[in-house]
Amino acid sequence: TKRSSIPLQHGAHRLGKRTDAEMQKWREHGLGQFIHWGVYAIAGGHWQGKYYPGAAEWIRSWEEMPKDAYDNLYKEFNPTDFDAKQWAKQAKYMGAKYMIITTKHHDGFCIWPSKYTDYTIKNTPYKKDLLREIVDAYDKEGIDVYLYFSIIDWHEKGYRSAIPETAEEKVAYEEFKQFTRNQLIELLTDYPTAKGLWFDGTWDKAWIEQVQFADDLEKEMRAMRPGLIIGSRFRADENGKRHFDSNGDLMGDYEQGWERDLPNSIADVNGNDWDCVMTIPENQWGYHSEWRGYVKTSFDLIDMLVRSVSMDGNFVLNFGPDGKGNIRPEETKLAKEIGDWMKINSEAIYGCSYVNLKKQGWGYFTRKDNKIYLTVFNRPINNMLNLEIAKGGVKPVKAYFLSDKKGVDIVNAGRNKQNSSLYNLVIPADFISGQPFVIVLEISQSD
Ligand code: FHN
């Protein structure tokens, strides 16, 4: 039901979650991979020996980087080490169920041979369609592909960030809109197995104003490909509201607002689907040859993954391959470590969702059917995992380690003032784990 009712023509066209099979599949993925790859990978965050402190894929916007030099980098783009099958295998091992690939980032370079611009992979020494290789390889591994597409396009002549004022600018921007539409239709036509579009670079005033155009285009894309999944970053409503319309309703199929950030609690999620896209260093998406500052560990990333799933979201980890097509060793190591963990514990991730139990300090709850998974990150000194079940809630039946099915005792710890049932799950003192671990709690419906 609608919370408020400002009449809107271009607000949310659906209230509440999508219920179809495609969206259900997306929801069950839990873990995804993001890949930022383009000509910025050649620069790798440096220009003529100087270090660019920003996000590597933004180097073109740096005053030290001559635009012309950047716009000619594609002539050197020849990723001879690129092996799409290897990337897909690595993602598969990590446990990713879907991936998002930058078909075109803000610089406008297309990794597919778009017929609407010359600024594409076709005109590089590499020539071949990178997107095709990626889509085919990931499809083969059973990993769903989503196409990242930036509306911002620094290369295309009609592109404007500010609202076009003069007649000439208006004409140019109209051409840019058609160009954008053409490319999107082209992507959907030529890569029919892709499951959705992941939009970005939609914050310009000029784009926010294109309410009717963007709404029509979204409808056109959805009609072309039933089941297509599009997040909340594509378009604004007629009052310029993005992600959520003027009534507070989510526009698109899931909330795309969690970038390098996670909700604090389920209340922040507002009952919507969402994804969190996360970088390994602080803020680098494309390849930067010199990561400075803190680099997340697999412990950090697994924590974020489980935390996301415990609040009904998907966690999408970003990779930035280099200009030759290599995934850097730090990323390969993390993918392996996450994959090793997933080999044992993925049952607590895939298809799992939020559990309405009081959050505890030792870690996170996730649930599928009659199993509640307790993923423990902070093992209590007394080896007791507290559990509080509100009156009328579920009833614990048995508990065991996910890894080896060894039983875990459930000790009844009485009731609290609110009449919730309290339990302690006892971790055997001689149990040693260098990793976050999962305890399965089988439940029956309330007593
Ligand atoms: O500016 C981009 C950035 O380079 C990166 O692509 C991220 C990924 O979500 N999106 C934009 C910033 O929100």
CSV table of C-alpha atoms and ligand atoms in Angstrom, one decimal:
chain,number,residue,atom,x,y,z
A,1,THR,CA,0.0,0.0,0.0
A,2,LYS,CA,1.1,3.5,-0.8
A,3,ARG,CA,2.4,5.5,2.2
A,4,SER,CA,1.4,8.9,0.7
A,5,SER,CA,-0.1,9.9,-2.5
A,6,ILE,CA,1.5,12.7,-4.4
A,7,PRO,CA,0.2,12.0,-7.8
A,8,LEU,CA,3.1,11.0,-10.0
A,9,GLN,CA,3.3,9.9,-13.6
A,10,HIS,CA,7.0,8.9,-13.4
A,11,GLY,CA,7.4,7.6,-9.9
A,12,ALA,CA,7.6,3.9,-8.9
A,13,HIS,CA,5.5,1.7,-11.2
A,14,ARG,CA,5.3,-1.1,-8.8
A,15,LEU,CA,5.0,-1.1,-5.0
A,16,GLY,CA,6.8,-3.8,-3.0
A,17,LYS,CA,9.1,-6.5,-4.2
A,18,ARG,CA,8.9,-8.2,-7.5
A,19,THR,CA,7.6,-11.7,-7.2
A,20,ASP,CA,8.7,-13.3,-10.5
A,21,ALA,CA,11.2,-16.1,-10.9
A,22,GLU,CA,13.9,-13.9,-12.4
A,23,MET,CA,13.9,-11.6,-9.5
A,24,GLN,CA,13.7,-14.5,-7.1
A,25,LYS,CA,16.8,-15.9,-8.6
A,26,TRP,CA,18.6,-12.6,-8.3
A,27,ARG,CA,17.6,-12.4,-4.7
A,28,GLU,CA,19.0,-15.8,-3.9
A,29,HIS,CA,22.4,-15.1,-5.4
A,30,GLY,CA,23.9,-13.6,-2.2
A,31,LEU,CA,27.3,-13.0,-3.7
A,32,GLY,CA,28.2,-11.3,-7.0
A,33,GLN,CA,31.3,-10.0,-8.7
A,34,PHE,CA,31.7,-6.6,-10.2
A,35,ILE,CA,34.4,-5.9,-12.9
A,36,HIS,CA,35.5,-2.4,-13.9
A,37,TRP,CA,37.6,-2.7,-17.0
A,38,GLY,CA,38.4,-0.2,-19.7
A,39,VAL,CA,41.2,1.9,-21.1
A,40,TYR,CA,41.8,3.5,-17.7
A,41,ALA,CA,43.4,0.2,-16.8
A,42,ILE,CA,46.3,1.1,-19.0
A,43,ALA,CA,47.1,4.3,-17.0
A,44,GLY,CA,46.6,2.3,-13.8
A,45,GLY,CA,46.3,5.5,-11.7
A,46,HIS,CA,49.5,7.1,-13.0
A,47,TRP,CA,50.3,9.6,-15.7
A,48,GLN,CA,53.9,10.4,-16.6
A,49,GLY,CA,55.2,9.1,-13.4
A,50,LYS,CA,52.7,11.0,-11.3
A,51,TYR,CA,50.4,9.2,-8.9
A,52,TYR,CA,46.7,10.0,-9.2
A,53,PRO,CA,45.1,9.8,-5.7
A,54,GLY,CA,41.6,9.4,-6.9
A,55,ALA,CA,39.7,6.3,-8.2
A,56,ALA,CA,41.7,5.0,-11.2
A,57,GLU,CA,38.7,5.0,-13.6
A,58,TRP,CA,38.4,8.7,-13.0
A,59,ILE,CA,41.9,9.6,-14.1
A,60,ARG,CA,40.7,11.4,-17.2
A,61,SER,CA,39.1,14.1,-15.0
A,62,TRP,CA,42.5,14.8,-13.3
A,63,GLU,CA,44.1,18.2,-14.2
A,64,GLU,CA,47.4,16.4,-14.7
A,65,MET,CA,46.0,14.1,-17.4
A,66,PRO,CA,45.6,15.7,-20.8
A,67,LYS,CA,42.2,14.7,-22.1
A,68,ASP,CA,43.6,14.1,-25.5
A,69,ALA,CA,46.2,11.7,-24.2
A,70,TYR,CA,43.5,9.8,-22.4
A,71,ASP,CA,41.2,9.7,-25.4
A,72,ASN,CA,44.0,8.1,-27.4
A,73,LEU,CA,44.9,5.4,-24.9
A,74,TYR,CA,42.5,3.0,-26.6
A,75,LYS,CA,45.0,2.8,-29.5
A,76,GLU,CA,47.2,0.9,-27.0
A,77,PHE,CA,44.5,-1.3,-25.6
A,78,ASN,CA,45.7,-4.8,-26.3
A,79,PRO,CA,44.9,-7.1,-23.4
A,80,THR,CA,46.9,-10.1,-24.7
A,81,ASP,CA,46.8,-11.8,-21.3
A,82,PHE,CA,43.0,-11.7,-21.1
A,83,ASP,CA,41.3,-15.0,-20.6
A,84,ALA,CA,37.6,-14.7,-20.0
A,85,LYS,CA,37.4,-18.4,-19.1
A,86,GLN,CA,40.0,-17.9,-16.4
A,87,TRP,CA,38.1,-14.9,-15.0
A,88,ALA,CA,34.8,-16.8,-15.0
A,89,LYS,CA,36.5,-19.8,-13.3
A,90,GLN,CA,37.9,-17.7,-10.6
A,91,ALA,CA,34.5,-16.0,-10.0
A,92,LYS,CA,32.9,-19.4,-9.9
A,93,TYR,CA,35.4,-20.6,-7.3
A,94,MET,CA,34.8,-17.5,-5.2
A,95,GLY,CA,31.1,-18.4,-5.2
A,96,ALA,CA,29.8,-15.6,-7.3
A,97,LYS,CA,26.4,-16.4,-8.7
A,98,TYR,CA,26.3,-13.2,-10.9
A,99,MET,CA,28.6,-10.7,-12.3
A,100,ILE,CA,28.3,-7.1,-13.4
A,101,ILE,CA,30.7,-5.9,-16.2
A,102,THR,CA,31.3,-2.3,-17.2
A,103,THR,CA,30.3,-2.2,-20.8
A,104,LYS,CA,30.9,1.5,-20.9
A,105,HIS,CA,32.2,3.7,-18.0
A,106,HIS,CA,32.1,7.5,-17.7
A,107,ASP,CA,34.9,7.8,-20.3
A,108,GLY,CA,32.6,6.5,-23.0
A,109,PHE,CA,34.9,3.6,-24.1
A,110,CYS,CA,32.8,0.6,-25.2
A,111,ILE,CA,34.2,-2.9,-24.6
A,112,TRP,CA,31.7,-4.1,-27.3
A,113,PRO,CA,31.8,-3.1,-30.9
A,114,SER,CA,29.0,-0.6,-30.7
A,115,LYS,CA,27.9,0.5,-34.2
A,116,TYR,CA,27.0,4.0,-32.8
A,117,THR,CA,30.5,5.2,-32.0
A,118,ASP,CA,34.1,4.6,-33.1
A,119,TYR,CA,35.3,4.7,-29.5
A,120,THR,CA,35.1,0.9,-29.1
A,121,ILE,CA,37.2,-2.2,-28.7
A,122,LYS,CA,36.9,-2.8,-32.4
A,123,ASN,CA,39.3,0.1,-33.1
A,124,THR,CA,41.9,-1.0,-30.6
A,125,PRO,CA,44.8,-3.4,-31.5
A,126,TYR,CA,42.8,-6.1,-29.7
A,127,LYS,CA,39.8,-5.7,-32.1
A,128,LYS,CA,37.7,-8.6,-30.7
A,129,ASP,CA,34.5,-8.1,-28.7
A,130,LEU,CA,35.6,-8.3,-25.1
A,131,LEU,CA,32.0,-8.2,-23.9
A,132,ARG,CA,31.1,-11.3,-26.0
A,133,GLU,CA,34.0,-13.2,-24.6
A,134,ILE,CA,33.0,-12.3,-21.0
A,135,VAL,CA,29.3,-13.0,-21.5
A,136,ASP,CA,30.1,-16.4,-23.1
A,137,ALA,CA,32.6,-17.5,-20.5
A,138,TYR,CA,30.4,-16.5,-17.5
A,139,ASP,CA,27.3,-18.0,-19.1
A,140,LYS,CA,29.2,-21.2,-19.5
A,141,GLU,CA,30.1,-21.3,-15.8
A,142,GLY,CA,26.4,-20.6,-14.9
A,143,ILE,CA,27.1,-17.1,-13.6
A,144,ASP,CA,24.4,-14.6,-14.6
A,145,VAL,CA,25.7,-11.5,-16.4
A,146,TYR,CA,24.5,-8.0,-15.7
A,147,LEU,CA,25.6,-5.0,-17.9
A,148,TYR,CA,26.9,-1.9,-16.2
A,149,PHE,CA,26.2,1.1,-18.3
A,150,SER,CA,27.2,4.7,-17.5
A,151,ILE,CA,24.8,7.4,-18.8
A,152,ILE,CA,27.7,9.9,-18.3
A,153,ASP,CA,29.8,9.7,-21.5
A,154,TRP,CA,32.7,12.1,-21.5
A,155,HIS,CA,33.6,11.1,-25.1
A,156,GLU,CA,30.3,11.5,-26.9
A,157,LYS,CA,29.9,15.0,-28.4
A,158,GLY,CA,26.3,15.6,-27.5
A,159,TYR,CA,26.8,14.7,-23.8
A,160,ARG,CA,26.1,17.4,-21.3
A,161,SER,CA,26.1,17.3,-17.5
A,162,ALA,CA,24.3,20.7,-17.0
A,163,ILE,CA,20.9,21.3,-18.4
A,164,PRO,CA,21.3,22.4,-22.1
A,165,GLU,CA,20.4,26.0,-22.5
A,166,THR,CA,21.0,27.1,-26.1
A,167,ALA,CA,19.1,25.7,-29.1
A,168,GLU,CA,22.4,24.2,-30.3
A,169,GLU,CA,23.0,22.5,-27.0
A,170,LYS,CA,19.5,21.2,-26.9
A,171,VAL,CA,19.9,19.6,-30.3
A,172,ALA,CA,23.2,18.0,-29.3
A,173,TYR,CA,21.6,16.6,-26.1
A,174,GLU,CA,18.7,15.2,-28.0
A,175,GLU,CA,21.2,13.4,-30.2
A,176,PHE,CA,23.0,12.1,-27.1
A,177,LYS,CA,19.7,10.8,-25.8
A,178,GLN,CA,19.1,8.9,-29.0
A,179,PHE,CA,22.6,7.6,-28.9
A,180,THR,CA,22.1,6.4,-25.4
A,181,ARG,CA,18.9,4.6,-26.4
A,182,ASN,CA,20.5,3.1,-29.4
A,183,GLN,CA,23.4,1.7,-27.4
A,184,LEU,CA,21.0,0.2,-24.8
A,185,ILE,CA,18.8,-1.4,-27.4
A,186,GLU,CA,21.9,-2.7,-29.1
A,187,LEU,CA,23.2,-4.3,-25.9
A,188,LEU,CA,19.9,-6.0,-25.1
A,189,THR,CA,19.7,-7.2,-28.7
A,190,ASP,CA,23.2,-8.5,-29.1
A,191,TYR,CA,23.7,-10.0,-25.6
A,192,PRO,CA,20.4,-11.6,-25.1
A,193,THR,CA,21.5,-13.8,-22.2
A,194,ALA,CA,22.4,-10.8,-20.0
A,195,LYS,CA,19.9,-10.7,-17.1
A,196,GLY,CA,19.8,-7.0,-16.4
A,197,LEU,CA,21.3,-3.6,-16.6
A,198,TRP,CA,23.3,-1.9,-13.8
A,199,PHE,CA,23.1,1.8,-14.4
A,200,ASP,CA,25.5,4.5,-13.2
A,201,GLY,CA,26.4,8.1,-13.9
A,202,THR,CA,22.8,9.1,-13.7
A,203,TRP,CA,23.2,12.1,-11.4
A,204,ASP,CA,23.7,14.9,-13.9
A,205,LYS,CA,21.1,17.6,-13.9
A,206,ALA,CA,20.7,17.2,-17.7
A,207,TRP,CA,19.8,13.5,-17.2
A,208,ILE,CA,17.6,14.0,-14.2
A,209,GLU,CA,15.4,16.3,-16.3
A,210,GLN,CA,14.8,13.6,-18.9
A,211,VAL,CA,11.9,12.1,-16.9
A,212,GLN,CA,9.6,11.2,-19.8
A,213,PHE,CA,12.4,10.0,-22.0
A,214,ALA,CA,14.0,7.8,-19.3
A,215,ASP,CA,10.6,6.4,-18.2
A,216,ASP,CA,9.7,5.5,-21.8
A,217,LEU,CA,13.1,4.0,-22.4
A,218,GLU,CA,12.8,1.9,-19.3
A,219,LYS,CA,9.4,0.6,-20.4
A,220,GLU,CA,10.8,-0.1,-23.9
A,221,MET,CA,13.7,-2.1,-22.5
A,222,ARG,CA,11.4,-4.1,-20.1
A,223,ALA,CA,9.0,-4.8,-22.9
A,224,MET,CA,11.8,-6.0,-25.1
A,225,ARG,CA,13.1,-8.4,-22.4
A,226,PRO,CA,10.5,-9.6,-19.9
A,227,GLY,CA,12.2,-10.4,-16.6
A,228,LEU,CA,14.9,-7.8,-17.2
A,229,ILE,CA,16.3,-6.5,-13.9
A,230,ILE,CA,17.1,-2.8,-13.5
A,231,GLY,CA,18.0,-1.1,-10.2
A,232,SER,CA,17.1,2.2,-8.8
A,233,ARG,CA,19.8,4.3,-10.4
A,234,PHE,CA,18.3,4.7,-13.9
A,235,ARG,CA,15.9,7.6,-13.7
A,236,ALA,CA,14.4,10.3,-11.6
A,237,ASP,CA,10.7,11.2,-11.0
A,238,GLU,CA,9.2,14.4,-12.2
A,239,ASN,CA,10.4,16.2,-9.0
A,240,GLY,CA,14.0,15.1,-9.6
A,241,LYS,CA,13.9,12.5,-6.9
A,242,ARG,CA,16.3,9.6,-7.5
A,243,HIS,CA,16.1,6.0,-6.2
A,244,PHE,CA,13.0,6.7,-4.2
A,245,ASP,CA,10.2,8.8,-5.7
A,246,SER,CA,8.4,11.7,-4.1
A,247,ASN,CA,6.2,9.3,-2.2
A,248,GLY,CA,9.3,7.4,-0.8
A,249,ASP,CA,8.6,4.4,-3.1
A,250,LEU,CA,11.5,2.6,-4.7
A,251,MET,CA,12.0,3.1,-8.4
A,252,GLY,CA,13.3,0.1,-10.1
A,253,ASP,CA,13.7,-3.5,-9.0
A,254,TYR,CA,16.1,-3.1,-6.1
A,255,GLU,CA,17.9,-0.3,-4.3
A,256,GLN,CA,21.2,0.5,-5.8
A,257,GLY,CA,22.1,3.1,-3.2
A,258,TRP,CA,24.5,1.0,-1.1
A,259,GLU,CA,27.8,1.7,-2.6
A,260,ARG,CA,30.8,1.0,-0.4
A,261,ASP,CA,28.3,1.1,2.5
A,262,LEU,CA,26.0,-1.3,4.3
A,263,PRO,CA,22.7,-0.8,6.1
A,264,ASN,CA,23.0,-0.6,9.9
A,265,SER,CA,19.9,-2.6,10.4
A,266,ILE,CA,17.0,-4.2,8.6
A,267,ALA,CA,15.0,-0.9,9.2
A,268,ASP,CA,17.3,0.9,6.8
A,269,VAL,CA,16.3,-1.5,4.0
A,270,ASN,CA,12.6,-0.6,4.0
A,271,GLY,CA,11.5,-4.0,2.8
A,272,ASN,CA,13.2,-3.6,-0.5
A,273,ASP,CA,15.7,-5.7,-2.4
A,274,TRP,CA,19.2,-4.1,-2.5
A,275,ASP,CA,22.8,-4.7,-3.5
A,276,CYS,CA,26.0,-3.5,-1.9
A,277,VAL,CA,28.8,-2.9,-4.3
A,278,MET,CA,32.2,-2.9,-2.6
A,279,THR,CA,35.8,-2.1,-3.4
A,280,ILE,CA,38.7,-4.1,-2.0
A,281,PRO,CA,40.9,-1.0,-1.3
A,282,GLU,CA,39.1,2.2,0.0
A,283,ASN,CA,37.8,3.6,-3.3
A,284,GLN,CA,39.3,2.1,-6.4
A,285,TRP,CA,37.1,0.4,-9.0
A,286,GLY,CA,39.3,0.3,-12.1
A,287,TYR,CA,42.9,-0.9,-12.0
A,288,HIS,CA,45.3,1.3,-9.9
A,289,SER,CA,48.8,-0.1,-9.9
A,290,GLU,CA,49.5,1.3,-6.5
A,291,TRP,CA,46.9,0.7,-3.8
A,292,ARG,CA,47.5,3.0,-0.9
A,293,GLY,CA,45.7,2.8,2.4
A,294,TYR,CA,43.8,0.0,3.9
A,295,VAL,CA,43.1,-3.1,1.8
A,296,LYS,CA,40.3,-5.2,3.0
A,297,THR,CA,41.0,-8.8,4.1
A,298,SER,CA,38.9,-11.8,3.3
A,299,PHE,CA,37.7,-11.7,6.9
A,300,ASP,CA,36.4,-8.1,6.3
A,301,LEU,CA,34.7,-9.1,3.1
A,302,ILE,CA,33.1,-12.3,4.4
A,303,ASP,CA,31.8,-10.3,7.3
A,304,MET,CA,30.2,-7.8,4.8
A,305,LEU,CA,28.8,-10.7,2.7
A,306,VAL,CA,27.1,-12.4,5.6
A,307,ARG,CA,25.9,-9.1,7.0
A,308,SER,CA,24.4,-8.2,3.6
A,309,VAL,CA,22.5,-11.5,3.3
A,310,SER,CA,21.4,-11.2,6.9
A,311,MET,CA,19.6,-8.0,5.9
A,312,ASP,CA,18.2,-9.4,2.6
A,313,GLY,CA,20.8,-7.9,0.3
A,314,ASN,CA,23.3,-9.1,-2.2
A,315,PHE,CA,27.0,-8.4,-1.8
A,316,VAL,CA,29.0,-7.6,-4.9
A,317,LEU,CA,32.7,-7.5,-4.8
A,318,ASN,CA,34.6,-5.4,-7.3
A,319,PHE,CA,37.7,-6.5,-9.3
A,320,GLY,CA,39.8,-4.2,-11.5
A,321,PRO,CA,41.9,-6.1,-14.0
A,322,ASP,CA,45.0,-4.5,-15.5
A,323,GLY,CA,45.5,-3.2,-19.0
A,324,LYS,CA,46.8,-6.6,-20.2
A,325,GLY,CA,43.8,-8.4,-18.8
A,326,ASN,CA,45.3,-9.9,-15.6
A,327,ILE,CA,43.4,-9.9,-12.4
A,328,ARG,CA,45.9,-8.7,-9.8
A,329,PRO,CA,47.4,-11.2,-7.3
A,330,GLU,CA,45.8,-9.4,-4.3
A,331,GLU,CA,42.4,-9.9,-5.8
A,332,THR,CA,43.1,-13.5,-6.9
A,333,LYS,CA,44.2,-14.3,-3.3
A,334,LEU,CA,41.0,-12.8,-1.8
A,335,ALA,CA,38.8,-14.6,-4.4
A,336,LYS,CA,40.5,-17.9,-3.4
A,337,GLU,CA,40.1,-17.2,0.3
A,338,ILE,CA,36.4,-16.3,0.0
A,339,GLY,CA,35.9,-19.3,-2.2
A,340,ASP,CA,37.6,-21.6,0.3
A,341,TRP,CA,35.2,-20.2,2.9
A,342,MET,CA,32.2,-20.6,0.6
A,343,LYS,CA,33.1,-24.2,-0.1
A,344,ILE,CA,32.2,-25.0,3.5
A,345,ASN,CA,29.7,-22.3,4.4
A,346,SER,CA,27.8,-21.2,1.3
A,347,GLU,CA,24.6,-23.0,2.5
A,348,ALA,CA,24.4,-20.0,5.0
A,349,ILE,CA,24.4,-17.6,2.0
A,350,TYR,CA,22.6,-18.9,-1.1
A,351,GLY,CA,18.9,-18.5,-1.0
A,352,CYS,CA,19.1,-17.2,2.6
A,353,SER,CA,17.3,-14.2,4.0
A,354,TYR,CA,16.7,-12.1,7.1
A,355,VAL,CA,15.7,-13.7,10.4
A,356,ASN,CA,13.5,-11.8,12.8
A,357,LEU,CA,15.6,-12.4,15.9
A,358,LYS,CA,17.4,-10.0,18.1
A,359,LYS,CA,20.8,-9.2,16.7
A,360,GLN,CA,23.6,-10.6,18.8
A,361,GLY,CA,27.2,-9.5,19.1
A,362,TRP,CA,28.8,-12.8,18.0
A,363,GLY,CA,27.7,-12.5,14.3
A,364,TYR,CA,24.8,-12.8,12.0
A,365,PHE,CA,21.7,-14.9,11.5
A,366,THR,CA,20.5,-16.0,8.0
A,367,ARG,CA,17.7,-18.4,7.3
A,368,LYS,CA,16.4,-20.8,4.7
A,369,ASP,CA,13.3,-22.9,5.4
A,370,ASN,CA,13.6,-24.6,8.8
A,371,LYS,CA,17.3,-23.8,9.2
A,372,ILE,CA,18.7,-20.8,10.9
A,373,TYR,CA,22.4,-20.2,10.3
A,374,LEU,CA,24.5,-18.5,12.9
A,375,THR,CA,27.7,-17.2,11.3
A,376,VAL,CA,30.1,-16.5,14.2
A,377,PHE,CA,32.7,-13.8,13.7
A,378,ASN,CA,33.2,-12.8,17.4
A,379,ARG,CA,33.5,-16.0,19.4
A,380,PRO,CA,32.5,-15.3,23.0
A,381,ILE,CA,35.1,-15.9,25.7
A,382,ASN,CA,32.7,-18.2,27.5
A,383,ASN,CA,31.9,-20.1,24.3
A,384,MET,CA,28.2,-19.4,24.7
A,385,LEU,CA,26.2,-18.0,21.8
A,386,ASN,CA,23.2,-16.2,23.1
A,387,LEU,CA,19.9,-16.5,21.4
A,388,GLU,CA,16.7,-14.7,22.2
A,389,ILE,CA,13.4,-15.8,20.7
A,390,ALA,CA,10.4,-13.6,21.3
A,391,LYS,CA,7.3,-15.2,22.7
A,392,GLY,CA,5.4,-17.1,20.0
A,393,GLY,CA,8.5,-17.4,17.9
A,394,VAL,CA,10.3,-20.4,16.5
A,395,LYS,CA,11.4,-23.4,18.6
A,396,PRO,CA,14.9,-24.7,18.5
A,397,VAL,CA,15.1,-28.4,17.6
A,398,LYS,CA,18.8,-29.2,17.2
A,399,ALA,CA,22.1,-27.4,16.5
A,400,TYR,CA,25.3,-28.6,14.8
A,401,PHE,CA,28.3,-27.2,13.0
A,402,LEU,CA,27.7,-26.7,9.2
A,403,SER,CA,31.3,-27.9,8.4
A,404,ASP,CA,31.1,-31.4,10.0
A,405,LYS,CA,27.6,-31.7,11.3
A,406,LYS,CA,29.0,-32.3,14.9
A,407,GLY,CA,26.2,-31.5,17.4
A,408,VAL,CA,26.1,-28.4,19.5
A,409,ASP,CA,24.3,-28.3,22.8
A,410,ILE,CA,21.4,-26.0,23.2
A,411,VAL,CA,21.0,-24.9,26.8
A,412,ASN,CA,17.8,-23.4,28.0
A,413,ALA,CA,18.5,-20.1,29.7
A,414,GLY,CA,15.0,-19.2,30.9
A,415,ARG,CA,13.0,-16.1,29.9
A,416,ASN,CA,13.7,-12.5,30.1
A,417,LYS,CA,11.4,-9.7,31.3
A,418,GLN,CA,9.7,-9.5,27.8
A,419,ASN,CA,9.0,-13.2,28.1
A,420,SER,CA,11.3,-14.1,25.3
A,421,SER,CA,12.9,-17.5,25.5
A,422,LEU,CA,16.7,-17.4,26.0
A,423,TYR,CA,19.1,-20.1,24.9
A,424,ASN,CA,22.8,-20.6,24.9
A,425,LEU,CA,24.4,-22.6,22.2
A,426,VAL,CA,27.6,-24.1,23.5
A,427,ILE,CA,30.7,-24.1,21.4
A,428,PRO,CA,33.0,-27.0,22.6
A,429,ALA,CA,36.1,-25.5,24.2
A,430,ASP,CA,38.3,-27.7,22.1
A,431,PHE,CA,36.8,-26.5,18.9
A,432,ILE,CA,39.3,-24.4,17.0
A,433,SER,CA,38.7,-22.4,13.9
A,434,GLY,CA,40.8,-19.8,12.2
A,435,GLN,CA,37.8,-18.7,10.2
A,436,PRO,CA,34.3,-17.4,10.8
A,437,PHE,CA,32.2,-20.6,11.3
A,438,VAL,CA,28.6,-21.5,10.9
A,439,ILE,CA,26.3,-23.3,13.3
A,440,VAL,CA,23.0,-24.6,12.0
A,441,LEU,CA,20.0,-24.3,14.2
A,442,GLU,CA,17.0,-26.4,13.1
A,443,ILE,CA,13.7,-25.0,14.2
A,444,SER,CA,10.1,-25.8,14.2
A,445,GLN,CA,7.3,-23.3,14.2
A,446,SER,CA,6.3,-21.8,17.5
A,447,ASP,CA,5.2,-23.7,20.6
B,1,FHN,O1,31.8,7.2,-10.5
B,1,FHN,C1,31.5,5.8,-10.4
B,1,FHN,C2,32.6,5.0,-9.9
B,1,FHN,O2,33.7,5.2,-10.8
B,1,FHN,C3,32.3,3.5,-9.9
B,1,FHN,O3,31.9,3.0,-11.2
B,1,FHN,C4,31.1,3.3,-9.0
B,1,FHN,C5,30.6,1.9,-8.9
B,1,FHN,O4,29.3,1.9,-8.3
B,1,FHN,N1,29.9,4.2,-9.4
B,1,FHN,C6,30.2,5.6,-9.6
B,1,FHN,C7,30.2,6.3,-8.3
B,1,FHN,O5,29.0,6.1,-7.7
